[in-house]
């Protein structure tokens, strides 16, 4: 006698709010930034330049350079939280603006080594998705 088999239950496809998608994208972008910078330490001469006080391609390491680069990395970090915390209108606007800005920054800076190009492509895809999801943010339908 054959055992009766039940059909497997269908998986639930839960609708994920756009805010969660945006936050996850920014978290992914930040992880790529961290890994690319970490692997950049293995580029021959990189550590010596750091010891010599040089922050290529920005030149000598100064408080201003460190503050500027800190701000540039703090913004995507903050967007992880702001993407779920802000009201839709400013949230959408910030994600579009910063998504475009960081896509351009990556496009300008990704050309040194093959691994930077790889991470740059991934980062541009992620920030491009940030812009796309923000632009296609669902609209409320007016009541009938």
CSV table of C-alpha atoms in Angstrom, one decimal:
chain,number,residue,atom,x,y,z
A,1,UNK,CA,0.0,0.0,0.0
A,2,UNK,CA,1.5,3.3,-1.1
A,3,UNK,CA,1.8,6.0,1.5
A,4,UNK,CA,-0.3,9.0,0.7
A,5,UNK,CA,1.7,12.1,0.0
A,6,UNK,CA,0.5,15.6,0.7
A,7,UNK,CA,1.4,18.3,-1.8
A,8,UNK,CA,3.9,20.6,-0.3
A,9,UNK,CA,2.5,23.8,1.0
A,10,UNK,CA,3.0,26.8,-1.2
A,11,UNK,CA,5.5,29.3,0.1
A,12,UNK,CA,4.1,32.7,1.1
A,13,UNK,CA,5.3,35.6,-1.0
A,14,UNK,CA,5.2,38.4,1.6
A,15,UNK,CA,5.2,41.9,0.2
A,16,UNK,CA,8.2,43.7,1.4
A,17,UNK,CA,7.8,47.4,2.0
A,18,UNK,CA,9.9,49.7,-0.1
A,19,UNK,CA,11.5,51.2,3.0
A,20,UNK,CA,12.9,47.7,4.0
A,21,UNK,CA,14.2,47.1,0.4
A,22,UNK,CA,16.0,50.5,0.4
A,23,UNK,CA,17.5,49.9,3.9
A,24,UNK,CA,18.7,46.4,2.8
A,25,UNK,CA,20.3,47.9,-0.4
A,26,UNK,CA,22.2,50.6,1.6
A,27,UNK,CA,23.4,47.9,4.0
A,28,UNK,CA,24.7,45.9,1.1
A,29,UNK,CA,26.4,49.0,-0.4
A,30,UNK,CA,28.1,49.6,2.9
A,31,UNK,CA,29.3,46.0,3.1
A,32,UNK,CA,30.8,46.3,-0.4
A,33,UNK,CA,32.5,49.5,0.6
A,34,UNK,CA,34.0,47.9,3.7
A,35,UNK,CA,35.3,44.8,1.8
A,36,UNK,CA,36.6,46.8,-1.1
A,37,UNK,CA,38.5,49.1,1.3
A,38,UNK,CA,39.8,46.1,3.2
A,39,UNK,CA,41.1,44.3,0.1
A,40,UNK,CA,42.6,47.7,-1.0
A,41,UNK,CA,45.0,47.3,1.9
A,42,UNK,CA,46.6,44.4,0.1
A,43,UNK,CA,47.4,46.5,-3.0
A,44,UNK,CA,51.2,46.8,-3.1
A,45,UNK,CA,52.3,50.1,-1.6
A,46,UNK,CA,48.9,50.9,0.0
A,47,UNK,CA,50.0,50.4,3.6
A,48,UNK,CA,53.2,52.4,3.0
A,49,UNK,CA,51.2,55.3,1.6
A,50,UNK,CA,49.1,55.2,4.7
A,51,UNK,CA,52.2,55.2,6.9
A,52,UNK,CA,53.5,58.1,4.8
A,53,UNK,CA,50.3,60.1,5.5
A,54,UNK,CA,49.1,59.9,1.9
A,55,UNK,CA,45.4,59.2,1.1
A,56,UNK,CA,45.5,58.5,-2.6
A,57,UNK,CA,44.0,59.9,-4.8
A,58,UNK,CA,43.3,62.8,-2.3
A,59,UNK,CA,46.9,63.6,-1.4
A,60,UNK,CA,48.2,64.2,2.1
A,61,UNK,CA,46.1,63.0,4.9
A,62,UNK,CA,44.7,66.0,6.7
A,63,UNK,CA,41.9,66.6,9.2
A,64,UNK,CA,39.8,68.0,6.4
A,65,UNK,CA,40.3,65.0,4.1
A,66,UNK,CA,39.5,62.6,6.9
A,67,UNK,CA,36.4,64.6,7.9
A,68,UNK,CA,35.3,64.7,4.2
A,69,UNK,CA,35.8,60.9,3.7
A,70,UNK,CA,34.1,60.2,7.0
A,71,UNK,CA,31.0,62.2,5.9
A,72,UNK,CA,31.0,60.4,2.6
A,73,UNK,CA,30.9,57.1,4.4
A,74,UNK,CA,28.5,58.2,7.2
A,75,UNK,CA,25.8,59.1,4.7
A,76,UNK,CA,25.1,55.6,3.3
A,77,UNK,CA,25.4,54.3,6.9
A,78,UNK,CA,22.7,56.7,8.0
A,79,UNK,CA,20.6,55.9,5.0
A,80,UNK,CA,20.2,52.3,6.4
A,81,UNK,CA,18.3,53.8,9.3
A,82,UNK,CA,16.7,56.8,7.5
A,83,UNK,CA,15.2,54.6,4.8
A,84,UNK,CA,13.0,53.0,7.4
A,85,UNK,CA,12.5,56.0,9.8
A,86,UNK,CA,11.7,58.9,7.5
A,87,UNK,CA,8.3,59.8,6.1
A,88,UNK,CA,7.8,58.7,2.5
A,89,UNK,CA,8.4,62.1,0.7
A,90,UNK,CA,11.8,63.0,2.2
A,91,UNK,CA,12.7,59.4,2.2
A,92,UNK,CA,12.1,59.0,-1.5
A,93,UNK,CA,13.9,62.3,-2.3
A,94,UNK,CA,17.0,61.4,-0.2
A,95,UNK,CA,17.2,57.9,-1.7
A,96,UNK,CA,17.0,59.3,-5.2
A,97,UNK,CA,19.6,62.0,-4.6
A,98,UNK,CA,22.1,59.9,-2.7
A,99,UNK,CA,21.6,56.9,-4.9
A,100,UNK,CA,22.6,59.0,-7.9
A,101,UNK,CA,25.4,60.8,-6.1
A,102,UNK,CA,27.0,57.5,-4.9
A,103,UNK,CA,26.6,55.9,-8.3
A,104,UNK,CA,28.6,58.8,-9.8
A,105,UNK,CA,31.3,58.7,-7.0
A,106,UNK,CA,31.7,54.9,-7.6
A,107,UNK,CA,31.9,55.4,-11.3
A,108,UNK,CA,34.7,58.0,-10.9
A,109,UNK,CA,36.7,56.0,-8.4
A,110,UNK,CA,36.5,52.3,-9.4
A,111,UNK,CA,39.1,52.0,-12.1
A,112,UNK,CA,42.4,51.1,-10.3
A,113,UNK,CA,42.4,47.3,-9.9
A,114,UNK,CA,40.1,44.5,-11.1
A,115,UNK,CA,38.6,43.9,-7.7
A,116,UNK,CA,37.7,47.6,-7.4
A,117,UNK,CA,36.0,47.4,-10.8
A,118,UNK,CA,34.1,44.3,-9.6
A,119,UNK,CA,33.0,46.0,-6.4
A,120,UNK,CA,32.2,49.2,-8.4
A,121,UNK,CA,29.9,47.3,-10.7
A,122,UNK,CA,28.1,45.7,-7.8
A,123,UNK,CA,27.9,49.0,-5.9
A,124,UNK,CA,26.5,50.8,-8.9
A,125,UNK,CA,23.9,48.1,-9.4
A,126,UNK,CA,22.9,48.4,-5.8
A,127,UNK,CA,22.7,52.2,-5.8
A,128,UNK,CA,20.9,52.0,-9.1
A,129,UNK,CA,18.3,49.8,-7.5
A,130,UNK,CA,18.1,52.4,-4.7
A,131,UNK,CA,17.2,55.0,-7.2
A,132,UNK,CA,14.8,52.7,-9.1
A,133,UNK,CA,12.9,51.6,-6.0
A,134,UNK,CA,12.7,55.2,-4.8
A,135,UNK,CA,11.4,56.4,-8.2
A,136,UNK,CA,8.8,53.6,-8.3
A,137,UNK,CA,7.7,54.1,-4.7
A,138,UNK,CA,4.1,52.9,-4.6
A,139,UNK,CA,1.5,55.6,-4.6
A,140,UNK,CA,-1.7,55.6,-2.4
A,141,UNK,CA,-4.8,55.0,-4.4
A,142,UNK,CA,-7.5,57.6,-3.7
A,143,UNK,CA,-10.7,56.1,-2.1
A,144,UNK,CA,-13.5,55.6,-4.6
